[in-house]
């Protein structure tokens, strides 16, 4: 018997890519709002051989991968200089982690598969479903004013499963989820009133095709990456339509967006250079006009696209 409420999902960066890590209780470190779990995606080889019958024969399984998904609270660690455990997912999304700073887009000129793959494990009461060599396809951080900050993620990796022995005695983070309250948002050097915010990291994951493994796949490689933002801000007369044209380097807008605030080790801040991609549209909330600023983070002179800092 399995219950929706009784589920656990954890993750851990791999020391050797595609070699599953053994997850302990401490490797289940976040508060999940939803767990999509780890699920296989199979290809089947149909067998409609020529014979004196129209019915097909038993199919034979082909190559397969696994997907994982869930929604969790992206809270700070509370300790200055110590990264939150979920930074391991950002590393698997292609981020470069240095202590409690994650940078996207600052790759070297000689390409190697970016990021650090992780093992993701899902326990549902019946099975332990494992995703090895997992890399993150999407990470979406979002909140409306007054609502909790949440993060949706999806991942791709090599799937396996075993019968579940038991649930682990895990602990929830000592820091509660953070509502979008008391957090500053600035665009183009000006602090503005922000009603809702979304930061989205999107990767194209291409598994290496190989007949040498029973799954038909080797490493999962990030072959394309985009980091975007959608912010709904109070319209105070700034001509973002002019910025939307991107006629000059000065049309790039410096972004600074907090996901949490407080003492040292409790402040999470996104920074990057935004190219406004969509013509800023107006919407009205209780009579007040707001602009939706949507665009893509682009490289600075050092190559960085987007940075998340805990301070």
PDB file of C-alpha atoms in Angstrom:
ATOM      1  CA  UNK A   1       0.000   0.000   0.000  1.00  0.00           C
ATOM      2  CA  UNK A   2       1.287   3.464  -0.882  1.00  0.00           C
ATOM      3  CA  UNK A   3       0.015   6.895   0.202  1.00  0.00           C
ATOM      4  CA  UNK A   4       0.497  10.247  -1.524  1.00  0.00           C
ATOM      5  CA  UNK A   5       1.584  11.913   1.723  1.00  0.00           C
ATOM      6  CA  UNK A   6       4.147   9.215   2.570  1.00  0.00           C
ATOM      7  CA  UNK A   7       6.917   9.955   0.087  1.00  0.00           C
ATOM      8  CA  UNK A   8      10.569  10.918   0.337  1.00  0.00           C
ATOM      9  CA  UNK A   9      12.922  12.300  -2.291  1.00  0.00           C
ATOM     10  CA  UNK A  10      16.579  13.158  -1.852  1.00  0.00           C
ATOM     11  CA  UNK A  11      19.647  14.007  -3.909  1.00  0.00           C
ATOM     12  CA  UNK A  12      23.430  13.977  -3.710  1.00  0.00           C
ATOM     13  CA  UNK A  13      26.209  15.118  -6.048  1.00  0.00           C
ATOM     14  CA  UNK A  14      28.070  12.182  -7.560  1.00  0.00           C
ATOM     15  CA  UNK A  15      31.760  11.592  -6.930  1.00  0.00           C
ATOM     16  CA  UNK A  16      31.875   9.467 -10.091  1.00  0.00           C
ATOM     17  CA  UNK A  17      29.355  10.407 -12.751  1.00  0.00           C
ATOM     18  CA  UNK A  18      26.719   7.703 -13.401  1.00  0.00           C
ATOM     19  CA  UNK A  19      27.766   5.794 -10.276  1.00  0.00           C
ATOM     20  CA  UNK A  20      24.759   6.122  -7.944  1.00  0.00           C
ATOM     21  CA  UNK A  21      25.481   7.562  -4.518  1.00  0.00           C
ATOM     22  CA  UNK A  22      24.061   5.825  -1.453  1.00  0.00           C
ATOM     23  CA  UNK A  23      21.711   8.370   0.067  1.00  0.00           C
ATOM     24  CA  UNK A  24      21.475   8.705   3.835  1.00  0.00           C
ATOM     25  CA  UNK A  25      18.864  10.545   5.896  1.00  0.00           C
ATOM     26  CA  UNK A  26      20.848  13.796   5.634  1.00  0.00           C
ATOM     27  CA  UNK A  27      20.549  13.625   1.832  1.00  0.00           C
ATOM     28  CA  UNK A  28      16.794  14.274   2.029  1.00  0.00           C
ATOM     29  CA  UNK A  29      17.274  17.923   3.042  1.00  0.00           C
ATOM     30  CA  UNK A  30      14.397  19.993   1.642  1.00  0.00           C
ATOM     31  CA  UNK A  31      10.701  20.512   2.335  1.00  0.00           C
ATOM     32  CA  UNK A  32       8.759  19.180  -0.645  1.00  0.00           C
ATOM     33  CA  UNK A  33       5.357  20.615  -1.522  1.00  0.00           C
ATOM     34  CA  UNK A  34       4.882  18.109  -4.342  1.00  0.00           C
ATOM     35  CA  UNK A  35       6.877  15.058  -5.385  1.00  0.00           C
ATOM     36  CA  UNK A  36       6.475  13.955  -8.970  1.00  0.00           C
ATOM     37  CA  UNK A  37       9.009  11.285  -8.156  1.00  0.00           C
ATOM     38  CA  UNK A  38      11.394   9.360 -10.358  1.00  0.00           C
ATOM     39  CA  UNK A  39       9.723   7.620 -13.294  1.00  0.00           C
ATOM     40  CA  UNK A  40      11.052   5.571 -16.245  1.00  0.00           C
ATOM     41  CA  UNK A  41      10.512   6.571 -19.862  1.00  0.00           C
ATOM     42  CA  UNK A  42      10.704   3.420 -21.995  1.00  0.00           C
ATOM     43  CA  UNK A  43      10.940   2.808 -25.734  1.00  0.00           C
ATOM     44  CA  UNK A  44       9.478  -0.455 -27.000  1.00  0.00           C
ATOM     45  CA  UNK A  45      10.408  -2.391 -30.139  1.00  0.00           C
ATOM     46  CA  UNK A  46       7.253  -3.509 -31.863  1.00  0.00           C
ATOM     47  CA  UNK A  47       7.338  -6.934 -33.541  1.00  0.00           C
ATOM     48  CA  UNK A  48       4.946  -7.247 -36.464  1.00  0.00           C
ATOM     49  CA  UNK A  49       6.716 -10.040 -38.248  1.00  0.00           C
ATOM     50  CA  UNK A  50       5.427 -11.483 -41.479  1.00  0.00           C
ATOM     51  CA  UNK A  51       3.382 -14.617 -40.785  1.00  0.00           C
ATOM     52  CA  UNK A  52      -0.051 -16.091 -41.351  1.00  0.00           C
ATOM     53  CA  UNK A  53      -1.700 -13.816 -38.791  1.00  0.00           C
ATOM     54  CA  UNK A  54      -2.443 -10.114 -38.312  1.00  0.00           C
ATOM     55  CA  UNK A  55      -1.715  -9.963 -34.594  1.00  0.00           C
ATOM     56  CA  UNK A  56       1.617  -8.621 -33.334  1.00  0.00           C
ATOM     57  CA  UNK A  57       4.094 -10.584 -31.247  1.00  0.00           C
ATOM     58  CA  UNK A  58       5.323  -9.644 -27.805  1.00  0.00           C
ATOM     59  CA  UNK A  59       7.344  -6.379 -28.026  1.00  0.00           C
ATOM     60  CA  UNK A  60      10.882  -6.088 -26.695  1.00  0.00           C
ATOM     61  CA  UNK A  61      12.071  -3.251 -24.529  1.00  0.00           C
ATOM     62  CA  UNK A  62      14.531  -0.765 -26.004  1.00  0.00           C
ATOM     63  CA  UNK A  63      16.473   2.216 -24.694  1.00  0.00           C
ATOM     64  CA  UNK A  64      15.123   3.996 -21.617  1.00  0.00           C
ATOM     65  CA  UNK A  65      15.832   6.999 -19.402  1.00  0.00           C
ATOM     66  CA  UNK A  66      14.304   8.335 -16.208  1.00  0.00           C
ATOM     67  CA  UNK A  67      12.731  11.654 -15.283  1.00  0.00           C
ATOM     68  CA  UNK A  68      12.369  13.292 -11.886  1.00  0.00           C
ATOM     69  CA  UNK A  69      10.276  16.249 -10.750  1.00  0.00           C
ATOM     70  CA  UNK A  70       9.098  18.036  -7.631  1.00  0.00           C
ATOM     71  CA  UNK A  71       8.473  21.356  -5.900  1.00  0.00           C
ATOM     72  CA  UNK A  72      10.410  22.451  -2.813  1.00  0.00           C
ATOM     73  CA  UNK A  73      11.079  25.468  -0.587  1.00  0.00           C
ATOM     74  CA  UNK A  74      14.418  27.095  -1.585  1.00  0.00           C
ATOM     75  CA  UNK A  75      15.459  28.414   1.823  1.00  0.00           C
ATOM     76  CA  UNK A  76      18.919  29.680   2.863  1.00  0.00           C
ATOM     77  CA  UNK A  77      21.189  27.582   5.066  1.00  0.00           C
ATOM     78  CA  UNK A  78      21.225  30.196   7.824  1.00  0.00           C
ATOM     79  CA  UNK A  79      24.999  29.857   8.166  1.00  0.00           C
ATOM     80  CA  UNK A  80      27.251  32.336   6.390  1.00  0.00           C
ATOM     81  CA  UNK A  81      29.715  30.530   4.134  1.00  0.00           C
ATOM     82  CA  UNK A  82      27.695  27.293   4.083  1.00  0.00           C
ATOM     83  CA  UNK A  83      25.675  26.621   0.966  1.00  0.00           C
ATOM     84  CA  UNK A  84      22.088  25.328   1.172  1.00  0.00           C
ATOM     85  CA  UNK A  85      21.916  21.625   0.354  1.00  0.00           C
ATOM     86  CA  UNK A  86      19.739  22.301  -2.706  1.00  0.00           C
ATOM     87  CA  UNK A  87      22.702  24.055  -4.359  1.00  0.00           C
ATOM     88  CA  UNK A  88      23.552  20.496  -5.464  1.00  0.00           C
ATOM     89  CA  UNK A  89      20.565  20.722  -7.823  1.00  0.00           C
ATOM     90  CA  UNK A  90      21.874  24.041  -9.167  1.00  0.00           C
ATOM     91  CA  UNK A  91      25.220  22.327  -9.785  1.00  0.00           C
ATOM     92  CA  UNK A  92      23.401  19.602 -11.717  1.00  0.00           C
ATOM     93  CA  UNK A  93      21.683  22.390 -13.667  1.00  0.00           C
ATOM     94  CA  UNK A  94      25.065  23.565 -14.939  1.00  0.00           C
ATOM     95  CA  UNK A  95      25.881  26.076 -12.229  1.00  0.00           C
ATOM     96  CA  UNK A  96      29.390  26.572 -10.899  1.00  0.00           C
ATOM     97  CA  UNK A  97      29.250  26.436  -7.090  1.00  0.00           C
ATOM     98  CA  UNK A  98      31.880  28.247  -5.042  1.00  0.00           C
ATOM     99  CA  UNK A  99      31.075  28.120  -1.321  1.00  0.00           C
ATOM    100  CA  UNK A 100      27.634  29.775  -1.229  1.00  0.00           C
ATOM    101  CA  UNK A 101      27.749  31.454  -4.657  1.00  0.00           C
ATOM    102  CA  UNK A 102      26.402  29.829  -7.844  1.00  0.00           C
ATOM    103  CA  UNK A 103      27.265  31.239 -11.264  1.00  0.00           C
ATOM    104  CA  UNK A 104      25.682  30.324 -14.590  1.00  0.00           C
ATOM    105  CA  UNK A 105      27.215  30.978 -17.984  1.00  0.00           C
ATOM    106  CA  UNK A 106      30.896  31.364 -17.089  1.00  0.00           C
ATOM    107  CA  UNK A 107      32.200  28.301 -18.928  1.00  0.00           C
ATOM    108  CA  UNK A 108      35.774  27.825 -20.108  1.00  0.00           C
ATOM    109  CA  UNK A 109      36.678  28.044 -23.781  1.00  0.00           C
ATOM    110  CA  UNK A 110      37.449  24.304 -23.893  1.00  0.00           C
ATOM    111  CA  UNK A 111      34.031  22.749 -23.369  1.00  0.00           C
ATOM    112  CA  UNK A 112      33.463  19.920 -20.948  1.00  0.00           C
ATOM    113  CA  UNK A 113      30.001  18.792 -19.780  1.00  0.00           C
ATOM    114  CA  UNK A 114      29.000  21.586 -17.432  1.00  0.00           C
ATOM    115  CA  UNK A 115      27.798  21.125 -13.900  1.00  0.00           C
ATOM    116  CA  UNK A 116      28.047  18.163 -11.542  1.00  0.00           C
ATOM    117  CA  UNK A 117      25.644  15.262 -12.027  1.00  0.00           C
ATOM    118  CA  UNK A 118      23.718  13.999  -9.021  1.00  0.00           C
ATOM    119  CA  UNK A 119      21.843  10.943  -7.833  1.00  0.00           C
ATOM    120  CA  UNK A 120      18.144  11.468  -7.130  1.00  0.00           C
ATOM    121  CA  UNK A 121      16.240   8.898  -5.072  1.00  0.00           C
ATOM    122  CA  UNK A 122      12.486   8.604  -4.567  1.00  0.00           C
ATOM    123  CA  UNK A 123      10.864   6.352  -1.944  1.00  0.00           C
ATOM    124  CA  UNK A 124       7.102   5.815  -2.213  1.00  0.00           C
ATOM    125  CA  UNK A 125       6.581   2.946   0.223  1.00  0.00           C
ATOM    126  CA  UNK A 126       6.973   0.228  -2.379  1.00  0.00           C
ATOM    127  CA  UNK A 127      10.103   1.055  -4.377  1.00  0.00           C
ATOM    128  CA  UNK A 128      13.319   3.003  -4.210  1.00  0.00           C
ATOM    129  CA  UNK A 129      13.540   4.587  -7.629  1.00  0.00           C
ATOM    130  CA  UNK A 130      16.984   5.899  -8.561  1.00  0.00           C
ATOM    131  CA  UNK A 131      18.118   8.448 -11.137  1.00  0.00           C
ATOM    132  CA  UNK A 132      21.893   8.297 -11.661  1.00  0.00           C
ATOM    133  CA  UNK A 133      23.975  10.834 -13.576  1.00  0.00           C
ATOM    134  CA  UNK A 134      21.024  13.213 -13.321  1.00  0.00           C
ATOM    135  CA  UNK A 135      21.193  16.688 -14.774  1.00  0.00           C
ATOM    136  CA  UNK A 136      18.524  19.313 -14.287  1.00  0.00           C
ATOM    137  CA  UNK A 137      16.311  20.202 -17.222  1.00  0.00           C
ATOM    138  CA  UNK A 138      14.420  23.065 -15.566  1.00  0.00           C
ATOM    139  CA  UNK A 139      14.527  24.979 -12.297  1.00  0.00           C
ATOM    140  CA  UNK A 140      11.793  27.557 -11.819  1.00  0.00           C
ATOM    141  CA  UNK A 141      11.950  29.862  -8.782  1.00  0.00           C
ATOM    142  CA  UNK A 142       8.761  31.860  -8.302  1.00  0.00           C
ATOM    143  CA  UNK A 143       6.544  33.756  -5.867  1.00  0.00           C
ATOM    144  CA  UNK A 144       3.640  36.163  -5.776  1.00  0.00           C
ATOM    145  CA  UNK A 145       3.701  38.927  -3.184  1.00  0.00           C
ATOM    146  CA  UNK A 146       2.892  37.323   0.178  1.00  0.00           C
ATOM    147  CA  UNK A 147       3.230  33.741  -1.099  1.00  0.00           C
ATOM    148  CA  UNK A 148       6.053  31.335  -0.305  1.00  0.00           C
ATOM    149  CA  UNK A 149       9.029  31.169  -2.606  1.00  0.00           C
ATOM    150  CA  UNK A 150       8.956  27.783  -4.343  1.00  0.00           C
ATOM    151  CA  UNK A 151      11.093  25.960  -6.871  1.00  0.00           C
ATOM    152  CA  UNK A 152       9.837  23.473  -9.452  1.00  0.00           C
ATOM    153  CA  UNK A 153      12.455  21.222 -11.008  1.00  0.00           C
ATOM    154  CA  UNK A 154      12.667  18.498 -13.620  1.00  0.00           C
ATOM    155  CA  UNK A 155      15.651  16.203 -14.266  1.00  0.00           C
ATOM    156  CA  UNK A 156      16.849  13.516 -16.670  1.00  0.00           C
ATOM    157  CA  UNK A 157      19.080  10.566 -15.750  1.00  0.00           C
ATOM    158  CA  UNK A 158      19.686   6.814 -15.857  1.00  0.00           C
ATOM    159  CA  UNK A 159      16.814   4.924 -14.206  1.00  0.00           C
ATOM    160  CA  UNK A 160      16.882   1.924 -11.876  1.00  0.00           C
ATOM    161  CA  UNK A 161      14.711   0.608  -9.051  1.00  0.00           C
ATOM    162  CA  UNK A 162      14.734  -1.791  -6.135  1.00  0.00           C
ATOM    163  CA  UNK A 163      12.147  -2.835  -3.577  1.00  0.00           C
ATOM    164  CA  UNK A 164      12.011  -0.327  -0.722  1.00  0.00           C
ATOM    165  CA  UNK A 165      13.265  -1.578   2.606  1.00  0.00           C
ATOM    166  CA  UNK A 166      11.887   1.279   4.689  1.00  0.00           C
ATOM    167  CA  UNK A 167      11.461   5.028   4.961  1.00  0.00           C
ATOM    168  CA  UNK A 168      14.364   6.995   6.428  1.00  0.00           C
ATOM    169  CA  UNK A 169      14.188   9.121   9.596  1.00  0.00           C
ATOM    170  CA  UNK A 170      14.757  12.428   7.843  1.00  0.00           C
ATOM    171  CA  UNK A 171      14.550  15.963   9.262  1.00  0.00           C
ATOM    172  CA  UNK A 172      13.001  19.072   7.779  1.00  0.00           C
ATOM    173  CA  UNK A 173      15.158  22.198   7.372  1.00  0.00           C
ATOM    174  CA  UNK A 174      15.458  24.295  10.529  1.00  0.00           C
ATOM    175  CA  UNK A 175      14.472  27.370   8.489  1.00  0.00           C
ATOM    176  CA  UNK A 176      10.857  27.734   7.411  1.00  0.00           C
ATOM    177  CA  UNK A 177       9.828  28.627   3.889  1.00  0.00           C
ATOM    178  CA  UNK A 178      10.219  32.290   2.939  1.00  0.00           C
ATOM    179  CA  UNK A 179       7.260  34.376   1.734  1.00  0.00           C
ATOM    180  CA  UNK A 180       7.855  37.130  -0.825  1.00  0.00           C
ATOM    181  CA  UNK A 181       7.750  39.881   1.802  1.00  0.00           C
ATOM    182  CA  UNK A 182      10.460  42.346   2.816  1.00  0.00           C
ATOM    183  CA  UNK A 183      12.600  41.451  -0.201  1.00  0.00           C
ATOM    184  CA  UNK A 184      14.073  44.126  -2.469  1.00  0.00           C
ATOM    185  CA  UNK A 185      13.947  44.050  -6.257  1.00  0.00           C
ATOM    186  CA  UNK A 186      15.904  46.462  -8.426  1.00  0.00           C
ATOM    187  CA  UNK A 187      16.038  46.867 -12.185  1.00  0.00           C
ATOM    188  CA  UNK A 188      18.367  49.178 -14.042  1.00  0.00           C
ATOM    189  CA  UNK A 189      19.730  50.490 -10.742  1.00  0.00           C
ATOM    190  CA  UNK A 190      16.293  51.528  -9.393  1.00  0.00           C
ATOM    191  CA  UNK A 191      14.434  49.760  -6.588  1.00  0.00           C
ATOM    192  CA  UNK A 192      10.844  49.143  -7.654  1.00  0.00           C
ATOM    193  CA  UNK A 193       7.655  47.585  -6.291  1.00  0.00           C
ATOM    194  CA  UNK A 194       7.488  43.991  -7.533  1.00  0.00           C
ATOM    195  CA  UNK A 195       4.201  42.056  -7.325  1.00  0.00           C
ATOM    196  CA  UNK A 196       5.439  38.722  -8.666  1.00  0.00           C
ATOM    197  CA  UNK A 197       8.698  37.238  -9.843  1.00  0.00           C
ATOM    198  CA  UNK A 198       9.890  34.164 -11.700  1.00  0.00           C
ATOM    199  CA  UNK A 199      13.451  33.108 -12.518  1.00  0.00           C
ATOM    200  CA  UNK A 200      13.718  30.132 -14.855  1.00  0.00           C
ATOM    201  CA  UNK A 201      16.775  28.064 -15.765  1.00  0.00           C
ATOM    202  CA  UNK A 202      16.145  25.878 -18.811  1.00  0.00           C
ATOM    203  CA  UNK A 203      18.555  23.287 -20.210  1.00  0.00           C
ATOM    204  CA  UNK A 204      18.455  20.951 -23.186  1.00  0.00           C
ATOM    205  CA  UNK A 205      19.640  17.550 -21.896  1.00  0.00           C
ATOM    206  CA  UNK A 206      21.028  15.126 -24.464  1.00  0.00           C
ATOM    207  CA  UNK A 207      21.858  11.623 -23.200  1.00  0.00           C
ATOM    208  CA  UNK A 208      24.876  10.099 -24.934  1.00  0.00           C
ATOM    209  CA  UNK A 209      23.611   7.219 -27.089  1.00  0.00           C
ATOM    210  CA  UNK A 210      25.504   3.977 -26.516  1.00  0.00           C
ATOM    211  CA  UNK A 211      24.754   0.329 -26.999  1.00  0.00           C
ATOM    212  CA  UNK A 212      27.355  -0.491 -24.353  1.00  0.00           C
ATOM    213  CA  UNK A 213      24.897  -0.021 -21.481  1.00  0.00           C
ATOM    214  CA  UNK A 214      21.637  -1.851 -20.818  1.00  0.00           C
ATOM    215  CA  UNK A 215      19.737   1.454 -20.828  1.00  0.00           C
ATOM    216  CA  UNK A 216      21.157   2.519 -24.195  1.00  0.00           C
ATOM    217  CA  UNK A 217      22.401   5.780 -22.703  1.00  0.00           C
ATOM    218  CA  UNK A 218      25.587   7.160 -21.193  1.00  0.00           C
ATOM    219  CA  UNK A 219      26.203  10.583 -19.669  1.00  0.00           C
ATOM    220  CA  UNK A 220      23.506  13.242 -19.740  1.00  0.00           C
ATOM    221  CA  UNK A 221      24.959  16.354 -21.372  1.00  0.00           C
ATOM    222  CA  UNK A 222      23.669  19.930 -21.232  1.00  0.00           C
ATOM    223  CA  UNK A 223      23.813  21.118 -24.848  1.00  0.00           C
ATOM    224  CA  UNK A 224      21.899  24.397 -24.512  1.00  0.00           C
ATOM    225  CA  UNK A 225      21.039  26.724 -21.623  1.00  0.00           C
ATOM    226  CA  UNK A 226      18.811  29.752 -21.094  1.00  0.00           C
ATOM    227  CA  UNK A 227      18.200  31.798 -17.960  1.00  0.00           C
ATOM    228  CA  UNK A 228      15.127  34.024 -18.038  1.00  0.00           C
ATOM    229  CA  UNK A 229      13.071  36.261 -15.763  1.00  0.00           C
ATOM    230  CA  UNK A 230       9.486  37.465 -15.640  1.00  0.00           C
ATOM    231  CA  UNK A 231       8.732  40.283 -13.194  1.00  0.00           C
ATOM    232  CA  UNK A 232       5.478  42.161 -12.652  1.00  0.00           C
ATOM    233  CA  UNK A 233       6.384  45.636 -11.365  1.00  0.00           C
ATOM    234  CA  UNK A 234       4.455  48.824 -10.609  1.00  0.00           C
ATOM    235  CA  UNK A 235       4.427  51.075 -13.680  1.00  0.00           C
ATOM    236  CA  UNK A 236       6.031  54.360 -12.721  1.00  0.00           C
ATOM    237  CA  UNK A 237       6.668  55.776 -16.167  1.00  0.00           C
ATOM    238  CA  UNK A 238       9.986  54.147 -17.103  1.00  0.00           C
ATOM    239  CA  UNK A 239      10.226  53.555 -20.872  1.00  0.00           C
ATOM    240  CA  UNK A 240      10.959  49.839 -20.933  1.00  0.00           C
ATOM    241  CA  UNK A 241       9.618  49.755 -24.505  1.00  0.00           C
ATOM    242  CA  UNK A 242      12.791  51.618 -25.490  1.00  0.00           C
ATOM    243  CA  UNK A 243      14.907  48.995 -23.666  1.00  0.00           C
ATOM    244  CA  UNK A 244      13.037  46.251 -25.485  1.00  0.00           C
ATOM    245  CA  UNK A 245      14.647  47.355 -28.752  1.00  0.00           C
ATOM    246  CA  UNK A 246      18.153  46.482 -27.443  1.00  0.00           C
ATOM    247  CA  UNK A 247      19.765  48.998 -29.779  1.00  0.00           C
ATOM    248  CA  UNK A 248      22.736  49.620 -27.480  1.00  0.00           C
ATOM    249  CA  UNK A 249      24.674  47.939 -24.679  1.00  0.00           C
ATOM    250  CA  UNK A 250      23.138  50.486 -22.312  1.00  0.00           C
ATOM    251  CA  UNK A 251      19.751  48.853 -22.932  1.00  0.00           C
ATOM    252  CA  UNK A 252      20.811  45.916 -20.746  1.00  0.00           C
ATOM    253  CA  UNK A 253      19.239  46.188 -17.295  1.00  0.00           C
ATOM    254  CA  UNK A 254      21.074  45.152 -14.126  1.00  0.00           C
ATOM    255  CA  UNK A 255      18.802  42.940 -12.010  1.00  0.00           C
ATOM    256  CA  UNK A 256      19.038  42.299  -8.276  1.00  0.00           C
ATOM    257  CA  UNK A 257      16.296  40.162  -6.736  1.00  0.00           C
ATOM    258  CA  UNK A 258      16.143  38.851  -3.181  1.00  0.00           C
ATOM    259  CA  UNK A 259      14.501  35.534  -2.325  1.00  0.00           C
ATOM    260  CA  UNK A 260      15.141  35.973   1.391  1.00  0.00           C
ATOM    261  CA  UNK A 261      16.445  38.608   3.780  1.00  0.00           C
ATOM    262  CA  UNK A 262      17.796  38.804   7.317  1.00  0.00           C
ATOM    263  CA  UNK A 263      21.076  38.203   9.100  1.00  0.00           C
ATOM    264  CA  UNK A 264      24.297  36.743   7.676  1.00  0.00           C
ATOM    265  CA  UNK A 265      23.681  33.395   5.998  1.00  0.00           C
ATOM    266  CA  UNK A 266      19.997  34.171   5.493  1.00  0.00           C
ATOM    267  CA  UNK A 267      20.014  36.411   2.404  1.00  0.00           C
ATOM    268  CA  UNK A 268      19.577  34.891  -1.057  1.00  0.00           C
ATOM    269  CA  UNK A 269      20.025  37.289  -3.980  1.00  0.00           C
ATOM    270  CA  UNK A 270      19.898  36.770  -7.744  1.00  0.00           C
ATOM    271  CA  UNK A 271      21.920  39.172  -9.929  1.00  0.00           C
ATOM    272  CA  UNK A 272      22.443  39.400 -13.675  1.00  0.00           C
ATOM    273  CA  UNK A 273      22.193  41.514 -16.816  1.00  0.00           C
ATOM    274  CA  UNK A 274      18.783  41.391 -18.449  1.00  0.00           C
ATOM    275  CA  UNK A 275      17.975  41.878 -22.117  1.00  0.00           C
ATOM    276  CA  UNK A 276      14.254  42.703 -22.305  1.00  0.00           C
ATOM    277  CA  UNK A 277      12.891  40.331 -24.951  1.00  0.00           C
ATOM    278  CA  UNK A 278       9.123  40.858 -24.856  1.00  0.00           C
ATOM    279  CA  UNK A 279       7.369  44.181 -25.338  1.00  0.00           C
ATOM    280  CA  UNK A 280       6.436  45.099 -21.722  1.00  0.00           C
ATOM    281  CA  UNK A 281       2.677  44.593 -21.343  1.00  0.00           C
ATOM    282  CA  UNK A 282       0.385  46.373 -18.872  1.00  0.00           C
ATOM    283  CA  UNK A 283      -1.968  44.635 -16.475  1.00  0.00           C
ATOM    284  CA  UNK A 284      -4.166  46.125 -13.770  1.00  0.00           C
ATOM    285  CA  UNK A 285      -4.377  44.802 -10.217  1.00  0.00           C
ATOM    286  CA  UNK A 286      -7.068  46.427  -8.100  1.00  0.00           C
ATOM    287  CA  UNK A 287      -6.885  49.471 -10.361  1.00  0.00           C
ATOM    288  CA  UNK A 288      -3.097  49.937 -10.302  1.00  0.00           C
ATOM    289  CA  UNK A 289      -1.120  49.477 -13.507  1.00  0.00           C
ATOM    290  CA  UNK A 290       1.788  47.023 -13.557  1.00  0.00           C
ATOM    291  CA  UNK A 291       4.317  46.190 -16.264  1.00  0.00           C
ATOM    292  CA  UNK A 292       5.411  42.642 -17.039  1.00  0.00           C
ATOM    293  CA  UNK A 293       9.128  42.706 -17.732  1.00  0.00           C
ATOM    294  CA  UNK A 294      10.256  39.497 -19.414  1.00  0.00           C
ATOM    295  CA  UNK A 295      13.609  38.682 -20.917  1.00  0.00           C
ATOM    296  CA  UNK A 296      16.786  36.668 -20.934  1.00  0.00           C
ATOM    297  CA  UNK A 297      19.923  37.039 -18.857  1.00  0.00           C
ATOM    298  CA  UNK A 298      22.911  37.591 -21.137  1.00  0.00           C
ATOM    299  CA  UNK A 299      26.673  37.357 -20.741  1.00  0.00           C
ATOM    300  CA  UNK A 300      28.715  40.130 -19.172  1.00  0.00           C
ATOM    301  CA  UNK A 301      32.335  40.817 -20.123  1.00  0.00           C
ATOM    302  CA  UNK A 302      33.394  37.940 -17.824  1.00  0.00           C
ATOM    303  CA  UNK A 303      30.929  35.519 -19.412  1.00  0.00           C
ATOM    304  CA  UNK A 304      28.607  35.243 -16.403  1.00  0.00           C
ATOM    305  CA  UNK A 305      24.884  35.189 -17.126  1.00  0.00           C
ATOM    306  CA  UNK A 306      23.247  34.788 -13.731  1.00  0.00           C
ATOM    307  CA  UNK A 307      24.491  34.554 -10.144  1.00  0.00           C
ATOM    308  CA  UNK A 308      22.828  33.430  -6.918  1.00  0.00           C
ATOM    309  CA  UNK A 309      24.573  34.560  -3.729  1.00  0.00           C
ATOM    310  CA  UNK A 310      23.861  33.650  -0.126  1.00  0.00           C
ATOM    311  CA  UNK A 311      25.190  36.307   2.214  1.00  0.00           C
TER     312      UNK A 311
END
